[in-house]
Short mmCIF file of C-alpha atoms and ligand atoms in Angstrom, two decimals:
data_model
loop_
_atom_site.label_atom_id
_atom_site.label_comp_id
_atom_site.label_asym_id
_atom_site.label_seq_id
_atom_site.Cartn_x
_atom_site.Cartn_y
_atom_site.Cartn_z
CA MET L 1 119.68 87.42 110.90
CA LEU L 2 116.28 89.15 110.48
CA LYS L 3 113.83 88.74 113.32
CA LEU L 4 110.19 88.58 112.37
CA GLY L 5 107.38 90.08 114.33
CA LEU L 6 103.71 89.47 113.77
CA THR L 7 103.91 89.88 110.00
CA PRO L 8 107.00 88.90 108.00
CA PRO L 9 108.27 92.12 106.42
CA VAL L 10 108.54 92.03 102.65
CA PRO L 11 111.55 94.13 101.72
CA LEU L 12 110.92 96.52 98.85
CA ILE L 13 113.29 98.78 96.87
CA VAL L 14 111.61 102.21 96.60
CA PRO L 15 113.09 104.40 93.78
CA SER L 16 113.32 108.05 94.73
CA ILE L 17 112.43 110.30 91.74
CA LEU L 18 114.63 113.06 93.15
CA SER L 19 117.44 111.58 91.07
CA ALA L 20 115.25 111.17 87.95
CA ASP L 21 115.21 113.58 85.01
CA PHE L 22 112.32 115.97 85.92
CA ALA L 23 111.76 116.75 82.23
CA ARG L 24 111.26 113.05 81.52
CA LEU L 25 109.63 111.86 84.73
CA ALA L 26 107.11 109.52 83.04
CA ASP L 27 109.88 107.79 81.09
CA ASP L 28 112.03 107.35 84.22
CA VAL L 29 109.03 106.07 86.19
CA ALA L 30 108.40 103.49 83.41
CA LYS L 31 111.96 102.26 83.68
CA VAL L 32 111.74 101.45 87.41
CA GLU L 33 108.31 99.91 86.90
CA GLU L 34 109.95 97.62 84.31
CA GLY L 35 112.47 96.71 86.98
CA GLY L 36 109.74 95.64 89.30
CA ALA L 37 109.42 98.69 91.64
CA GLN L 38 106.20 98.50 93.69
CA MET L 39 106.27 102.01 95.24
CA LEU L 40 107.79 105.46 94.32
CA HIS L 41 109.38 107.87 96.76
CA VAL L 42 108.68 111.55 96.24
CA ASP L 43 110.91 114.10 98.02
CA VAL L 44 109.29 117.43 98.86
CA MET L 45 111.70 120.12 100.06
CA ASP L 46 110.76 123.72 100.91
CA GLY L 47 114.08 125.61 101.30
CA HIS L 48 113.28 126.27 104.99
CA PHE L 49 113.35 122.88 106.79
CA VAL L 50 116.08 121.74 104.42
CA PRO L 51 118.44 123.80 102.30
CA ASN L 52 116.96 122.73 98.95
CA ILE L 53 113.75 123.15 96.98
CA THR L 54 112.18 120.38 94.90
CA LEU L 55 108.53 120.02 93.97
CA GLY L 56 104.92 120.63 95.02
CA PRO L 57 101.43 119.10 94.65
CA PRO L 58 101.23 119.70 90.81
CA VAL L 59 104.03 117.23 90.22
CA VAL L 60 102.41 114.69 92.45
CA ARG L 61 99.16 115.13 90.54
CA SER L 62 100.98 114.58 87.21
CA LEU L 63 102.77 111.53 88.58
CA ARG L 64 99.42 110.13 89.68
CA LYS L 65 98.29 110.16 86.07
CA VAL L 66 101.25 108.21 84.69
CA THR L 67 101.64 105.46 87.26
CA ALA L 68 99.43 103.18 89.37
CA LEU L 69 102.29 102.61 91.89
CA PRO L 70 101.70 103.88 95.44
CA LEU L 71 103.28 107.34 95.94
CA ASP L 72 105.33 107.65 99.13
CA VAL L 73 105.52 111.41 99.73
CA HIS L 74 108.37 112.46 102.10
CA LEU L 75 107.72 115.97 103.36
CA MET L 76 110.91 117.77 104.33
CA ILE L 77 108.99 120.99 105.02
CA ALA L 78 108.02 123.26 107.81
CA ASP L 79 104.34 123.35 108.86
CA PRO L 80 103.36 119.86 107.57
CA ASP L 81 99.79 120.24 108.91
CA ARG L 82 99.15 122.96 106.41
CA TYR L 83 100.52 121.24 103.38
CA ALA L 84 100.00 117.49 103.90
CA PRO L 85 96.33 117.68 102.83
CA LEU L 86 97.34 119.28 99.52
CA PHE L 87 99.69 116.38 98.73
CA ILE L 88 96.98 113.85 99.76
CA ASP L 89 94.42 115.54 97.47
CA ALA L 90 97.04 115.44 94.68
CA GLY L 91 97.29 111.64 94.98
CA ALA L 92 99.77 110.64 97.74
CA ASP L 93 99.09 107.14 99.15
CA GLN L 94 101.30 107.70 102.16
CA VAL L 95 102.83 110.84 103.68
CA SER L 96 105.71 111.08 106.10
CA VAL L 97 106.55 114.15 108.24
CA HIS L 98 109.67 114.93 110.14
CA TYR L 99 109.61 114.57 113.95
CA GLU L 100 111.79 117.73 113.94
CA ALA L 101 109.19 119.71 111.97
CA ALA L 102 105.98 118.64 113.61
CA THR L 103 105.08 120.62 116.66
CA HIS L 104 101.97 118.47 117.44
CA LEU L 105 103.10 115.22 115.87
CA ASP L 106 100.16 113.07 117.21
CA ARG L 107 97.71 115.48 115.68
CA THR L 108 99.53 115.61 112.35
CA LEU L 109 99.61 111.79 112.10
CA HIS L 110 95.87 111.54 112.87
CA LEU L 111 95.22 114.31 110.33
CA ILE L 112 96.93 112.28 107.62
CA LYS L 113 95.21 109.03 108.56
CA SER L 114 91.76 110.71 108.74
CA ARG L 115 92.15 111.45 105.03
CA GLY L 116 92.61 107.83 104.16
CA CYS L 117 96.38 108.08 103.74
CA ARG L 118 99.10 106.03 105.45
CA ALA L 119 101.04 108.19 107.94
CA GLY L 120 104.74 107.99 108.68
CA VAL L 121 107.20 109.78 110.86
CA VAL L 122 110.80 110.60 109.86
CA LEU L 123 113.88 110.86 112.07
CA ASN L 124 116.95 112.87 111.20
CA PRO L 125 120.32 111.19 111.79
CA SER L 126 120.77 113.08 115.05
CA THR L 127 117.30 112.29 116.46
CA PRO L 128 117.09 109.11 118.63
CA VAL L 129 114.44 106.39 118.18
CA SER L 130 113.43 106.89 121.84
CA VAL L 131 111.41 110.05 120.96
CA LEU L 132 108.87 107.90 119.10
CA GLU L 133 107.81 105.87 122.05
CA ASP L 134 104.38 107.47 122.30
CA VAL L 135 103.53 107.45 118.63
CA LEU L 136 104.62 103.96 117.63
CA ASP L 137 101.05 102.67 117.95
CA VAL L 138 99.74 105.54 115.75
CA VAL L 139 102.16 105.40 112.77
CA ASP L 140 101.91 103.19 109.73
CA PHE L 141 105.62 103.50 109.13
CA VAL L 142 108.80 105.03 110.43
CA LEU L 143 111.42 106.45 108.05
CA ILE L 144 115.05 106.54 109.27
CA MET L 145 117.18 109.10 107.46
CA SER L 146 120.56 107.58 106.78
CA VAL L 147 121.88 110.95 105.47
CA ASN L 148 121.06 114.51 106.50
CA PRO L 149 118.04 115.36 104.39
CA GLY L 150 118.27 117.77 101.44
CA PHE L 151 120.30 116.18 98.72
CA GLU L 152 120.75 112.98 96.75
CA GLY L 153 124.09 111.15 96.45
CA GLN L 154 125.34 111.49 100.04
CA LYS L 155 127.19 108.85 102.04
CA PHE L 156 125.28 106.39 104.14
CA ILE L 157 125.53 107.02 107.89
CA PRO L 158 126.20 103.53 109.52
CA ASN L 159 124.52 104.42 112.87
CA SER L 160 121.21 104.17 110.96
CA LEU L 161 121.56 100.39 111.09
CA ARG L 162 121.50 100.54 114.92
CA LYS L 163 118.36 102.65 114.80
CA ILE L 164 116.64 100.22 112.47
CA ARG L 165 117.59 97.34 114.86
CA GLN L 166 116.14 99.31 117.82
CA LEU L 167 112.86 99.92 115.95
CA ASP L 168 112.57 96.31 114.82
CA ALA L 169 113.00 95.18 118.42
CA LEU L 170 110.37 97.66 119.58
CA ARG L 171 108.04 96.49 116.87
CA PHE L 172 108.48 92.86 117.96
CA GLU L 173 108.23 93.63 121.72
CA ARG L 174 105.05 95.72 121.38
CA HIS L 175 103.38 93.47 118.78
CA LEU L 176 103.13 96.40 116.35
CA GLU L 177 103.09 96.19 112.55
CA PHE L 178 104.47 99.51 111.34
CA SER L 179 106.88 99.33 108.41
CA ILE L 180 110.48 100.55 108.72
CA GLU L 181 111.94 102.57 105.86
CA ILE L 182 115.42 103.88 105.24
CA ASP L 183 116.42 106.82 103.00
CA GLY L 184 119.85 108.01 101.87
CA GLY L 185 122.98 106.43 100.56
CA VAL L 186 121.35 103.06 99.77
CA SER L 187 122.95 100.98 97.02
CA SER L 188 123.60 97.39 96.08
CA ALA L 189 126.61 97.52 98.43
CA ASN L 190 124.53 97.87 101.58
CA VAL L 191 121.06 96.41 100.76
CA VAL L 192 121.70 93.12 102.51
CA GLU L 193 122.90 94.56 105.83
CA ILE L 194 119.97 97.05 105.83
CA VAL L 195 117.36 94.28 105.32
CA GLU L 196 119.15 92.06 107.91
CA ALA L 197 118.76 94.93 110.42
CA GLY L 198 114.94 94.73 109.98
CA CYS L 199 114.14 97.34 107.28
CA ASN L 200 111.11 96.78 105.01
CA TRP L 201 111.38 99.67 102.46
CA LEU L 202 114.76 100.81 101.05
CA VAL L 203 114.63 104.17 99.29
CA ALA L 204 117.31 104.59 96.59
CA GLY L 205 117.72 107.62 94.27
CA SER L 206 121.12 108.09 92.70
CA ALA L 207 122.07 104.41 92.84
CA ILE L 208 119.10 103.63 90.56
CA PHE L 209 118.57 106.68 88.31
CA HIS L 210 122.29 107.52 87.78
CA SER L 211 123.04 103.92 86.80
CA GLU L 212 123.38 102.75 83.17
CA ASN L 213 120.16 100.75 83.38
CA PRO L 214 117.71 101.86 86.08
CA ALA L 215 115.38 98.86 85.34
CA ALA L 216 118.14 96.34 85.80
CA THR L 217 119.53 98.12 88.90
CA THR L 218 116.10 98.16 90.55
CA ALA L 219 115.59 94.45 89.73
CA GLY L 220 119.15 93.61 90.97
CA MET L 221 118.75 95.49 94.30
CA GLN L 222 115.31 93.87 94.71
CA THR L 223 116.78 90.42 94.26
CA LEU L 224 119.45 91.16 96.86
CA ALA L 225 116.80 92.33 99.38
CA ARG L 226 114.54 89.37 98.82
CA GLY L 227 117.49 86.99 99.23
CA VAL L 228 118.02 87.85 102.87
CA ARG L 229 117.18 84.88 105.03
CA SER L 230 114.73 85.46 107.79
CA VAL L 231 114.00 83.44 110.93
CA ARG L 232 111.22 83.65 113.47
CA VAL L 233 112.63 83.74 117.01
C1 LIG S 1 117.44 113.03 100.70
C2 LIG S 1 116.17 112.45 100.16
C3 LIG S 1 116.29 111.04 99.53
C4 LIG S 1 117.22 111.04 98.33
C5 LIG S 1 118.11 109.86 98.47
O1 LIG S 1 117.16 114.13 101.45
O2 LIG S 1 115.17 112.32 101.18
O3 LIG S 1 115.06 110.43 99.30
O4 LIG S 1 116.48 110.91 97.14
O5 LIG S 1 119.00 109.90 97.46
P1 LIG S 1 120.25 108.86 97.44
O6 LIG S 1 119.64 107.49 97.31
O7 LIG S 1 120.99 109.25 96.23
O8 LIG S 1 121.02 109.06 98.73
ZN1 LIG S 2 113.32 111.03 100.88
#
């Protein structure tokens, strides 16, 4: 059962536009808004840090014009200090950087926050939660990758649930309020166990945008997430 810390986490399903039709982004965004989405996940890949290339600041700027939803920009890029400000200027509400790509992580997180943006750190599946000990009081959120980053439609790595539980326990013990996000292989089949582990934001790409009805799928997953019983211990 979910343990609550200082603030009861509100689980949100966060559609990832990586699986949308890039020629019809505004239409696809409207569909998940209709399904009750309250945040959008935007995957930025540079062909260096990950073996794929997606989009840059102009797309974020265009998205900003067609939706009022917060934009959650996930930077899978080398040299995040250089590029994070460009995405913030384009309209990102929160930006996450990979632990594995940030040489001076503390500086990068403060740089993002100093520009009025929420700052997150991301861990690859092979990176343990323990490396975050000294930044947990700086971050606004931690993103646990439940696939190796780079592509949509991959299989969920179950060890991610253990990492979510570890983070949730640390959050509780240290009286911190960062959010916990998961990304990769999320679908209606695993929403409940992910929320039970202590996750607040569940990113889902292919499960939503490759479904028959993205609005209904978003709403259905959101209902499953909200239905998880929580208890204060
Ligand atoms: C993967 C991306 C994810 C991707 C998830 O590297 O960071 O955000 O969109 O896609 P699914 O939900 O299909 O695994
Ligand atoms: Zn992502």
